[in-house]
């Protein structure tokens, strides 16, 4: 019995701690606003732990005392039974203890915590946006993220580049069901609702890669609806913008041109868009700079040639329920198509 209890406690601790060690943990903040929220979380955890400890000690004390007093009370009742007035007074005293310990104290503690949370939330607000603040539009789909930079004319998917140390405005909406935009290390979390645009302002204090995740259950592949925020120095960000503003590179050799013809001759063009070509589909992600992205399938797989081949051939085997149908291509067509897609930097 004791060994089972030890295993249960160890399993509980492992599961609890594992939630704090992931790279996208809220307890590993990458912005000042997220740091204040993390500190508040630790404060709430500390108060909850202290409350649990005090209540447990009081409960143990009461149980121990009642056990010792029981025999003594019985002997006193025989020799000098409690009068009705004494019984009423004892009942009132017990009621006062219950009202103070069970009502007044929790109300005061909760009121103090609420006031502290409001102060921290107000103090966490990022400086007001200026007219040149970067604005990014994010549209949620089952189960991927469509990303637009309206002022730069850039379209992307499942990957968001921002300059570090600067506030960024995100305008959020959804194309189908309710999703939730959440980057744990940068703080904030906001729903994407069909027919409505919600706005949130975030900032990454330091360059880095921060994982985001849909935080609202949105269907079969909800858990596989991730994205990445790449925060870089301003010069590096401008370089990325300049690259992304360019149309797809024209094939320079015949084998690459053959791959483009495979793409244009298949059903790909009905769902995907490649700037500078006749592919103008909007059902799936924009592929103009597909090869520059780190992952495919909204974070499901690293963007390698082998994984891309598997995704094209049968995406349903990798991410069941997504809208990408299996593609019937012979091996030569697949390889030339991959050659072409790898040029979309």
Coordinates of C-alpha atoms in Angstrom, one line a residue:
X1 CA 0.0 0.0 0.0
X2 CA 2.8 2.4 0.9
X3 CA 4.7 1.7 -2.3
X4 CA 1.6 2.4 -4.3
X5 CA 1.2 5.7 -2.5
X6 CA 4.8 6.6 -3.2
X7 CA 4.3 5.8 -6.9
X8 CA 1.2 7.9 -7.0
X9 CA 3.0 10.9 -5.4
X10 CA 6.0 10.6 -7.7
X11 CA 3.7 10.4 -10.8
X12 CA 1.8 13.5 -9.6
X13 CA 5.0 15.4 -9.0
X14 CA 6.5 14.4 -12.4
X15 CA 3.3 15.5 -14.3
X16 CA 3.1 18.7 -12.3
X17 CA 6.7 19.7 -12.8
X18 CA 6.7 18.6 -16.5
X19 CA 4.2 21.4 -17.2
X20 CA 6.7 23.9 -15.9
X21 CA 9.7 22.9 -18.0
X22 CA 8.4 23.2 -21.6
X23 CA 10.0 25.9 -23.7
X24 CA 6.6 27.6 -24.1
X25 CA 5.8 27.7 -20.4
X26 CA 4.2 30.8 -18.9
X27 CA 6.8 30.4 -16.1
X28 CA 9.6 31.2 -18.6
X29 CA 8.5 34.7 -19.6
X30 CA 10.1 36.6 -22.5
X31 CA 8.5 40.0 -21.9
X32 CA 8.1 42.3 -19.0
X33 CA 4.3 42.0 -19.1
X34 CA 4.5 38.2 -19.2
X35 CA 7.0 38.3 -16.3
X36 CA 4.6 40.2 -14.1
X37 CA 1.9 37.7 -14.8
X38 CA 4.3 34.9 -14.0
X39 CA 5.2 36.6 -10.7
X40 CA 1.5 36.9 -9.9
X41 CA 1.0 33.2 -10.6
X42 CA 3.8 32.3 -8.2
X43 CA 2.3 34.5 -5.5
X44 CA -1.1 32.8 -6.0
X45 CA 0.5 29.5 -5.8
X46 CA 2.4 30.5 -2.6
X47 CA -0.8 31.8 -0.9
X48 CA -2.7 28.6 -1.9
X49 CA 0.0 26.4 -0.6
X50 CA 0.2 28.4 2.7
X51 CA -3.6 28.2 3.0
X52 CA -3.6 24.5 2.4
X53 CA -0.9 24.0 5.0
X54 CA -2.7 26.0 7.7
X55 CA -6.1 24.4 7.1
X56 CA -4.4 20.9 7.2
X57 CA -2.7 21.7 10.5
X58 CA -5.9 23.1 12.0
X59 CA -7.8 20.0 10.9
X60 CA -5.2 17.7 12.4
X61 CA -5.2 19.7 15.6
X62 CA -9.0 19.5 16.0
X63 CA -9.1 15.8 15.3
X64 CA -6.3 15.1 17.8
X65 CA -7.9 17.3 20.4
X66 CA -11.4 15.8 20.1
X67 CA -9.9 12.4 20.4
X68 CA -8.2 13.3 23.7
X69 CA -11.2 15.3 25.1
X70 CA -13.8 12.7 24.3
X71 CA -13.2 10.5 27.4
X72 CA -12.7 13.6 29.6
X73 CA -16.0 15.2 28.5
X74 CA -17.9 12.0 29.2
X75 CA -16.7 11.9 32.8
X76 CA -17.4 15.6 33.3
X77 CA -21.0 15.2 31.9
X78 CA -21.7 12.5 34.5
X79 CA -20.5 14.6 37.4
X80 CA -21.6 18.1 36.2
X81 CA -23.8 18.0 33.1
X82 CA -23.7 21.0 30.7
X83 CA -26.6 23.5 31.3
X84 CA -28.7 24.8 28.3
X85 CA -27.2 28.3 28.7
X86 CA -23.7 26.8 28.5
X87 CA -24.6 24.7 25.4
X88 CA -26.1 27.8 23.7
X89 CA -22.9 29.8 24.4
X90 CA -20.7 27.1 23.1
X91 CA -22.7 26.9 19.9
X92 CA -22.5 30.7 19.4
X93 CA -18.7 30.6 19.9
X94 CA -18.4 27.8 17.4
X95 CA -20.5 29.7 14.9
X96 CA -18.3 32.8 15.3
X97 CA -15.2 30.8 14.5
X98 CA -16.9 29.3 11.4
X99 CA -18.0 32.8 10.2
X100 CA -14.6 34.4 10.7
X101 CA -12.4 31.5 9.5
X102 CA -14.7 30.3 6.7
X103 CA -16.2 33.6 5.5
X104 CA -14.4 36.8 6.5
X105 CA -10.8 35.7 6.2
X106 CA -11.3 34.2 2.6
X107 CA -13.2 37.3 1.5
X108 CA -10.4 39.6 2.7
X109 CA -7.7 37.4 1.1
X110 CA -9.5 37.2 -2.2
X111 CA -10.3 40.9 -2.3
X112 CA -6.6 41.7 -1.7
X113 CA -5.6 39.3 -4.5
X114 CA -8.1 40.8 -6.9
X115 CA -6.8 44.3 -6.2
X116 CA -3.2 43.1 -6.7
X117 CA -4.2 41.4 -10.0
X118 CA -5.8 44.6 -11.3
X119 CA -2.7 46.7 -10.3
X120 CA -0.4 44.2 -12.1
X121 CA -2.6 44.0 -15.2
X122 CA -2.6 47.8 -15.5
X123 CA 1.2 47.9 -14.9
X124 CA 1.7 45.3 -17.5
X125 CA 0.2 47.3 -20.3
X126 CA 2.6 47.9 -23.1
X127 CA 3.3 51.5 -24.2
X128 CA 0.6 52.8 -26.5
X129 CA 1.0 52.0 -30.1
X130 CA 2.3 54.7 -32.5
X131 CA 1.3 55.2 -36.1
X132 CA 4.3 53.1 -37.3
X133 CA 3.7 50.2 -35.0
X134 CA 3.8 46.9 -36.8
X135 CA 0.3 45.5 -37.3
X136 CA -0.2 41.8 -38.1
X137 CA -3.5 40.2 -39.1
X138 CA -4.0 36.6 -38.0
X139 CA -6.9 34.4 -39.2
X140 CA -7.6 31.1 -37.6
X141 CA -8.6 28.1 -39.7
X142 CA -9.1 24.4 -38.8
X143 CA -6.2 23.8 -38.1
X144 CA -3.7 26.4 -39.2
X145 CA -2.9 30.1 -39.0
X146 CA -3.1 32.5 -41.8
X147 CA -0.8 35.5 -41.3
X148 CA -0.9 38.9 -43.1
X149 CA 1.2 42.0 -42.9
X150 CA -1.1 44.5 -44.4
X151 CA 1.3 47.4 -44.6
X152 CA 4.1 45.3 -46.2
X153 CA 1.8 43.1 -48.4
X154 CA 3.2 39.9 -47.0
X155 CA 1.2 36.7 -46.7
X156 CA 2.5 33.7 -44.6
X157 CA 1.2 30.9 -42.5
X158 CA 2.0 29.3 -39.1
X159 CA 5.0 31.5 -38.6
X160 CA 5.1 35.1 -37.4
X161 CA 8.2 37.3 -37.6
X162 CA 8.4 40.4 -35.4
X163 CA 11.1 42.9 -34.3
X164 CA 12.4 42.3 -30.8
X165 CA 11.9 45.0 -28.2
X166 CA 9.0 46.7 -30.0
X167 CA 5.3 46.5 -29.5
X168 CA 3.3 44.6 -32.1
X169 CA -0.4 44.9 -32.7
X170 CA -2.2 41.6 -33.6
X171 CA -5.7 41.8 -35.2
X172 CA -7.4 38.4 -34.7
X173 CA -10.4 36.8 -36.4
X174 CA -11.5 33.3 -37.5
X175 CA -12.7 31.8 -40.7
X176 CA -14.6 28.9 -39.2
X177 CA -14.9 28.2 -35.4
X178 CA -13.6 30.0 -32.3
X179 CA -9.9 29.6 -31.8
X180 CA -7.6 31.3 -29.2
X181 CA -4.3 33.0 -29.9
X182 CA -1.8 32.3 -27.2
X183 CA 1.9 32.8 -26.9
X184 CA 2.7 31.7 -23.3
X185 CA 6.1 33.3 -23.0
X186 CA 4.8 36.7 -24.3
X187 CA 1.7 36.8 -22.2
X188 CA -1.9 37.5 -23.2
X189 CA -4.4 35.2 -24.7
X190 CA -7.3 36.3 -26.9
X191 CA -10.1 34.5 -28.8
X192 CA -10.4 34.5 -32.6
X193 CA -14.1 34.8 -33.3
X194 CA -15.8 34.5 -36.8
X195 CA -17.1 37.8 -38.0
X196 CA -15.3 39.8 -35.3
X197 CA -11.8 41.3 -35.0
X198 CA -10.1 41.3 -31.6
X199 CA -6.9 43.2 -31.0
X200 CA -4.0 42.4 -28.7
X201 CA -0.7 44.1 -28.3
X202 CA 2.4 42.0 -27.4
X203 CA 6.1 42.4 -27.3
X204 CA 9.2 40.1 -27.2
X205 CA 11.9 41.8 -25.1
X206 CA 14.7 39.7 -26.6
X207 CA 15.3 37.9 -29.9
X208 CA 14.2 34.3 -29.9
X209 CA 11.7 31.7 -31.1
X210 CA 8.5 31.5 -29.1
X211 CA 5.9 28.8 -29.6
X212 CA 2.2 29.7 -29.8
X213 CA -0.8 27.4 -29.6
X214 CA -4.5 27.5 -30.1
X215 CA -5.9 27.6 -26.5
X216 CA -9.6 27.0 -27.4
X217 CA -10.7 23.5 -28.3
X218 CA -11.6 23.8 -32.0
X219 CA -11.9 20.2 -33.2
X220 CA -10.0 17.0 -34.0
X221 CA -6.6 18.5 -34.5
X222 CA -6.8 21.3 -32.0
X223 CA -3.7 20.1 -30.2
X224 CA -1.8 20.2 -33.6
X225 CA -2.6 23.8 -34.2
X226 CA 0.7 25.5 -33.3
X227 CA 2.7 28.4 -34.6
X228 CA 6.0 30.0 -34.0
X229 CA 6.9 33.7 -33.4
X230 CA 10.4 34.6 -34.5
X231 CA 11.6 37.8 -32.8
X232 CA 14.8 39.2 -34.3
X233 CA 16.8 42.4 -34.3
X234 CA 15.3 45.2 -36.3
X235 CA 17.9 44.8 -39.1
X236 CA 17.3 41.1 -39.4
X237 CA 13.6 41.7 -39.4
X238 CA 13.9 44.2 -42.2
X239 CA 15.9 41.7 -44.2
X240 CA 13.2 39.1 -43.7
X241 CA 10.5 41.6 -44.8
X242 CA 12.5 42.5 -48.0
X243 CA 12.7 38.8 -48.9
X244 CA 9.1 38.1 -48.2
X245 CA 8.0 41.0 -50.3
X246 CA 9.5 39.4 -53.4
X247 CA 7.4 37.1 -55.6
X248 CA 8.3 33.5 -56.1
X249 CA 11.6 33.0 -57.7
X250 CA 11.5 32.1 -61.4
X251 CA 12.8 28.7 -62.3
X252 CA 16.3 29.0 -63.8
X253 CA 16.8 25.4 -64.9
X254 CA 14.5 23.0 -66.7
X255 CA 14.1 20.5 -63.9
X256 CA 12.7 23.3 -61.6
X257 CA 10.5 24.5 -64.4
X258 CA 9.2 20.9 -64.7
X259 CA 8.4 20.9 -61.0
X260 CA 6.5 24.2 -61.4
X261 CA 4.5 22.6 -64.2
X262 CA 3.6 19.7 -62.0
X263 CA 2.3 22.1 -59.4
X264 CA 0.3 24.2 -61.9
X265 CA -1.1 21.0 -63.5
X266 CA -2.3 19.5 -60.3
X267 CA -5.1 20.3 -57.8
X268 CA -2.6 22.3 -55.7
X269 CA -3.5 25.6 -57.6
X270 CA -7.1 25.4 -56.4
X271 CA -6.1 25.7 -52.7
X272 CA -2.8 27.4 -52.6
X273 CA -1.4 30.7 -53.8
X274 CA 2.1 31.4 -55.1
X275 CA 2.8 35.1 -55.8
X276 CA 3.9 35.6 -59.4
X277 CA 2.2 32.5 -60.8
X278 CA -1.4 31.5 -61.8
X279 CA -1.8 29.7 -58.4
X280 CA -4.3 31.9 -56.5
X281 CA -6.1 29.5 -54.2
X282 CA -7.0 30.7 -50.7
X283 CA -8.2 27.6 -49.0
X284 CA -4.8 26.5 -47.8
X285 CA -1.6 28.4 -46.8
X286 CA 0.2 30.8 -49.1
X287 CA 3.2 28.9 -50.5
X288 CA 5.2 31.8 -52.0
X289 CA 7.9 31.4 -49.4
X290 CA 7.2 27.9 -48.2
X291 CA 10.8 26.8 -48.1
X292 CA 11.7 29.6 -45.7
X293 CA 9.4 28.3 -43.0
X294 CA 10.7 25.9 -40.3
X295 CA 7.7 23.6 -40.1
X296 CA 4.7 22.3 -42.1
X297 CA 1.2 21.4 -41.0
X298 CA 1.1 24.1 -38.3
X299 CA 4.0 22.8 -36.4
X300 CA 3.4 19.1 -36.9
X301 CA 6.6 18.4 -38.8
X302 CA 10.0 20.0 -39.5
X303 CA 10.1 21.4 -43.0
X304 CA 12.4 18.8 -44.6
X305 CA 12.2 17.3 -48.1
X306 CA 11.2 13.9 -46.7
X307 CA 8.5 15.3 -44.5
X308 CA 7.2 17.5 -47.3
X309 CA 7.0 14.5 -49.6
X310 CA 5.0 12.6 -46.9
X311 CA 2.7 15.5 -46.4
X312 CA 2.0 15.9 -50.1
X313 CA 1.4 12.2 -50.7
X314 CA -1.0 11.7 -47.8
X315 CA -1.4 14.5 -45.3
X316 CA -4.4 12.6 -43.8
X317 CA -2.0 10.0 -42.4
X318 CA -0.1 12.7 -40.6
X319 CA -2.9 15.0 -39.5
X320 CA -6.2 13.3 -39.9
X321 CA -9.2 15.6 -40.7
X322 CA -7.2 18.5 -42.2
X323 CA -8.4 19.7 -45.7
X324 CA -5.3 18.6 -47.6
X325 CA -6.3 15.6 -49.8
X326 CA -3.9 12.8 -50.8
X327 CA -2.1 13.7 -54.0
X328 CA -1.7 11.0 -56.7
X329 CA 1.7 11.7 -58.2
X330 CA 4.2 9.3 -59.7
X331 CA 7.7 9.3 -58.1
X332 CA 9.3 11.4 -60.8
X333 CA 6.5 14.0 -60.6
X334 CA 6.9 14.1 -56.8
X335 CA 10.6 14.6 -56.9
X336 CA 10.4 17.4 -59.5
X337 CA 7.6 19.0 -57.5
X338 CA 9.8 18.9 -54.4
X339 CA 12.7 20.5 -56.3
X340 CA 10.5 23.4 -57.2
X341 CA 9.0 23.9 -53.8
X342 CA 12.5 24.0 -52.3
X343 CA 13.3 27.0 -54.4
X344 CA 10.4 29.0 -52.7
X345 CA 12.7 30.8 -50.2

